[in-house]
Coordinates of C-alpha atoms in Angstrom, one line a residue:
X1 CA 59.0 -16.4 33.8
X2 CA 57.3 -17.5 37.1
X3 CA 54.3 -18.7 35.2
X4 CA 56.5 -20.5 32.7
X5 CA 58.3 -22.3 35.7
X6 CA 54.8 -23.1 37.7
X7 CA 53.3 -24.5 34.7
X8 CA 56.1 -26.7 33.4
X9 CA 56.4 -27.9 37.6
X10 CA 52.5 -28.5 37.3
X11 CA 52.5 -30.3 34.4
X12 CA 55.7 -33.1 35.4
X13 CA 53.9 -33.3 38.6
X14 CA 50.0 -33.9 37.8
X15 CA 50.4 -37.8 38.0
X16 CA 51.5 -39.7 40.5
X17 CA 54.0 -41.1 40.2
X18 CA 55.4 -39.1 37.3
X19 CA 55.6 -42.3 34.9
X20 CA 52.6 -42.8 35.0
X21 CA 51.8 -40.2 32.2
X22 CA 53.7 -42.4 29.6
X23 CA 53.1 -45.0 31.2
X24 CA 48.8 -46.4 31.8
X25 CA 50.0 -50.2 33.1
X26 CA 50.9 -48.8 36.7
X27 CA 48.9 -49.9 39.3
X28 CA 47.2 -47.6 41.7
X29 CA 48.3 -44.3 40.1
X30 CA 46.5 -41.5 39.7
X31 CA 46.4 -37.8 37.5
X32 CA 45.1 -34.2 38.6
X33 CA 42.8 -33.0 35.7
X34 CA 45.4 -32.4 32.8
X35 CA 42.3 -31.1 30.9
X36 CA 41.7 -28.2 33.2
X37 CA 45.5 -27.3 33.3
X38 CA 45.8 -27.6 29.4
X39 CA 42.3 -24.7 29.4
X40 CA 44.0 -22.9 32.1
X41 CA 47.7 -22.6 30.3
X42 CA 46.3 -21.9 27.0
X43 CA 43.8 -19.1 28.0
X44 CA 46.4 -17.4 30.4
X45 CA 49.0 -17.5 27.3
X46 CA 46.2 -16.2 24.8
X47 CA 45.2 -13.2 26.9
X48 CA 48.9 -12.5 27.7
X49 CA 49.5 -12.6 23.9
X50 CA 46.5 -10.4 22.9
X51 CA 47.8 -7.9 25.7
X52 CA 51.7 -8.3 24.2
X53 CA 50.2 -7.4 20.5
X54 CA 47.8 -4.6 21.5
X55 CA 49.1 -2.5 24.5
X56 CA 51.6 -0.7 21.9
X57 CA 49.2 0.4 19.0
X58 CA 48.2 3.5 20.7
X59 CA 51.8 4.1 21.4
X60 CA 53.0 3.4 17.9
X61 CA 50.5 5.3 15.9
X62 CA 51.7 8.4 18.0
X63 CA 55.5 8.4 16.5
X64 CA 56.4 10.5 14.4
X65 CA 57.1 8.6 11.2
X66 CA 55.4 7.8 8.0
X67 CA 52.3 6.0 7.6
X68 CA 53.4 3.5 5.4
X69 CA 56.0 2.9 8.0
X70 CA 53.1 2.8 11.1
X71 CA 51.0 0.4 8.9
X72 CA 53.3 -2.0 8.2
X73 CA 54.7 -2.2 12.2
X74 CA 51.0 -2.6 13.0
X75 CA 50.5 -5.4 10.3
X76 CA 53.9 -7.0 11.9
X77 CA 52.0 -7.0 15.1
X78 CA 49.1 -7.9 12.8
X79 CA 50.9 -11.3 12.7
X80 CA 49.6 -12.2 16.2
X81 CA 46.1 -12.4 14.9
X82 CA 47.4 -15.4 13.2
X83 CA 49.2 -17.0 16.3
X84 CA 46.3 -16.4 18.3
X85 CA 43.9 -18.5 16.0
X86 CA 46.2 -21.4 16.3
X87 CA 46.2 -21.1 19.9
X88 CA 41.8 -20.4 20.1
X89 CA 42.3 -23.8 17.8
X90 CA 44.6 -25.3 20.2
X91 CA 42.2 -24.8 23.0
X92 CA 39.2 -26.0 21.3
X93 CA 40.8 -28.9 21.1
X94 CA 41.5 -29.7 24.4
X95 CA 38.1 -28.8 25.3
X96 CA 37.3 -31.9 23.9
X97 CA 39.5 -34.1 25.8
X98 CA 36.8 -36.4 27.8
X99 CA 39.7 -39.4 29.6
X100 CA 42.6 -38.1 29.9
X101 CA 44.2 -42.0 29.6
X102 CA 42.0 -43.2 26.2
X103 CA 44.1 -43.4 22.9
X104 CA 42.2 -40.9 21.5
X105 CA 43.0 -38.2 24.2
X106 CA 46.7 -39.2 23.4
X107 CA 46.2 -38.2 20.1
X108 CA 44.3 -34.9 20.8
X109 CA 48.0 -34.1 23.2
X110 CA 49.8 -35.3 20.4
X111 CA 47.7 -32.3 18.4
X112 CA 48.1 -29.8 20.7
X113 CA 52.7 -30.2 21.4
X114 CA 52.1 -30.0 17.7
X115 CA 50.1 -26.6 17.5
X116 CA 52.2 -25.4 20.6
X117 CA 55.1 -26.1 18.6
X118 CA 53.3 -24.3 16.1
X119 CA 52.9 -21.3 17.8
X120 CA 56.0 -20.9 19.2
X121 CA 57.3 -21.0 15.3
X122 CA 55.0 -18.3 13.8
X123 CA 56.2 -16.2 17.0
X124 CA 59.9 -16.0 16.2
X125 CA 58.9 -16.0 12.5
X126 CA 56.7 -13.0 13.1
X127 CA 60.2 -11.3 16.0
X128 CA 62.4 -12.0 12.9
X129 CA 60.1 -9.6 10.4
X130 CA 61.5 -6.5 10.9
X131 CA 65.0 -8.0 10.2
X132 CA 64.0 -10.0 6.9
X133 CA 62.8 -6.3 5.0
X134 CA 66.8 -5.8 4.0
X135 CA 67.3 -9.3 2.9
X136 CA 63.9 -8.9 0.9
X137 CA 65.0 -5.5 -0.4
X138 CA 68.2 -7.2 -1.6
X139 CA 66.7 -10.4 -2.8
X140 CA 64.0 -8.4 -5.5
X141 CA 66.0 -5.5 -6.0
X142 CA 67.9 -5.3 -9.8
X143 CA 71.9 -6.3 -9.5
X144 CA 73.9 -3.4 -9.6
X145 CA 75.8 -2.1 -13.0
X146 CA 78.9 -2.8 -13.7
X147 CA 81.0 0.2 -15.5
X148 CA 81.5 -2.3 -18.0
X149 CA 78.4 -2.9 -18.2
X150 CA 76.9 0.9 -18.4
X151 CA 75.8 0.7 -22.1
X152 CA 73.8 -3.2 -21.6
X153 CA 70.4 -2.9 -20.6
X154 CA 69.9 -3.6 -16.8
X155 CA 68.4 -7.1 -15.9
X156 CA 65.1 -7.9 -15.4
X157 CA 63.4 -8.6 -12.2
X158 CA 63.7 -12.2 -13.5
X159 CA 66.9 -13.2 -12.3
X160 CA 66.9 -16.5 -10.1
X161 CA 67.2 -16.0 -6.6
X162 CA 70.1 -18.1 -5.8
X163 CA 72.2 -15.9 -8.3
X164 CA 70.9 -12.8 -6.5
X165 CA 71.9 -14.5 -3.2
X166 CA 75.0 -15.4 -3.9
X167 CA 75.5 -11.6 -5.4
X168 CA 74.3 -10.3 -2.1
X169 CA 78.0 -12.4 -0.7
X170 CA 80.6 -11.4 -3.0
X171 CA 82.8 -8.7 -2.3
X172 CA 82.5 -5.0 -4.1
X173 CA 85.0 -3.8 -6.2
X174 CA 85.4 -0.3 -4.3
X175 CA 88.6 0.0 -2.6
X176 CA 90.0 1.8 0.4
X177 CA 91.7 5.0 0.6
X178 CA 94.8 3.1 1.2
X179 CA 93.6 0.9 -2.2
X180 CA 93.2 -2.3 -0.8
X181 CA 90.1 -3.9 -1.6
X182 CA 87.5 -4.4 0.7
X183 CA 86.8 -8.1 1.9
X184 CA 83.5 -10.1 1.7
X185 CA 83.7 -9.5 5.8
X186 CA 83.0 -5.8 5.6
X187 CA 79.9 -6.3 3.6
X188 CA 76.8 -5.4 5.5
X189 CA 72.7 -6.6 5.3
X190 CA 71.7 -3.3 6.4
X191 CA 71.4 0.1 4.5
X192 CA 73.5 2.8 5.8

């Protein structure tokens, strides 16, 4: 958090006066190296991202749980590999900022808030994985019989996926021991 608040403080105040980052036609103003502080952010959040996605393999493949289960936890954390080439990309490209003020430097910051921006989406992407197996399971799973139903064949795997979603929202037909029905609310994503 302190490094998030030092670097967001470094970056408003590396021109003076602060305008003077939007705006070249000011007079006797003057910037810090923006390149240097782009490198410096970039490699600090790189290594602190390698160190996020490796310091708990040793720790994970020492639970006691399946295999499968190990593999696909470490291909979650996998996902990483991904985010950090966007941010080796991200720094590559600010290595080739020469003026910070020339049009074409804007444009190669105009690249990089993109590919930050980028980054920060294939993190929560990658923090919302375990929650999405569930929805998955549910989304390519057969519907369920109904008793009617018992003698049809079961459907294929090719029923669209808005009709399996909206299956996944409708109410059961199981009741309660005290025979009311049990509402759409009660319905859970999870397995239990």
């Amino acid at each position: 958090m302190t490094f998030l608040i030092t670097t967001i403080i470094a970056d408003c105040l590396i021109c003076r006066p602060i305008s003077y980052r939007w705006d070249f036609s000011i007079k006797g103003a003057s910037c810090g190296d923006e390149k240097k502080l782009s490198l410096f952010i970039a490699i600090v959040n790189f290594l602190q991202d390698v160190i996020v996605v490796v310091l708990p393999m040793p720790v994970l493949w020492q639970l006691q749980m399946a295999v499968s289960r190990k593999a696909s936890l470490t291909c979650m954390f996998g996902m990483g590999i991904l985010i950090r080439a966007v941010t080796i990309y991200r720094i590559q490209v600010t290595a080739t900022i020469d003026n910070p003020s020339s049009p074409s430097s804007q444009k190669a910051y105009a690249i990089i808030a993109l590919l930050t921006s980028l980054e920060t989406l294939l993190g929560i992407i990658t923090a919302c994985l375990p929650i999405l197996k569930p929805i998955t399971k549910r989304l390519w799973s057969p519907l369920p019989k109904r008793r009617s139903d018992a003698n049809k064949p079961s459907p294929s795997a090719s029923i669209p996926i808005m009709m399996r979603i909206s299956h996944m929202f409708t109410a059961s037909s199981k009741k309660h021991s005290s025979g009311e029905r049990i509402a759409s609310s009660d319905l859970t994503w999870y397995e239990k």
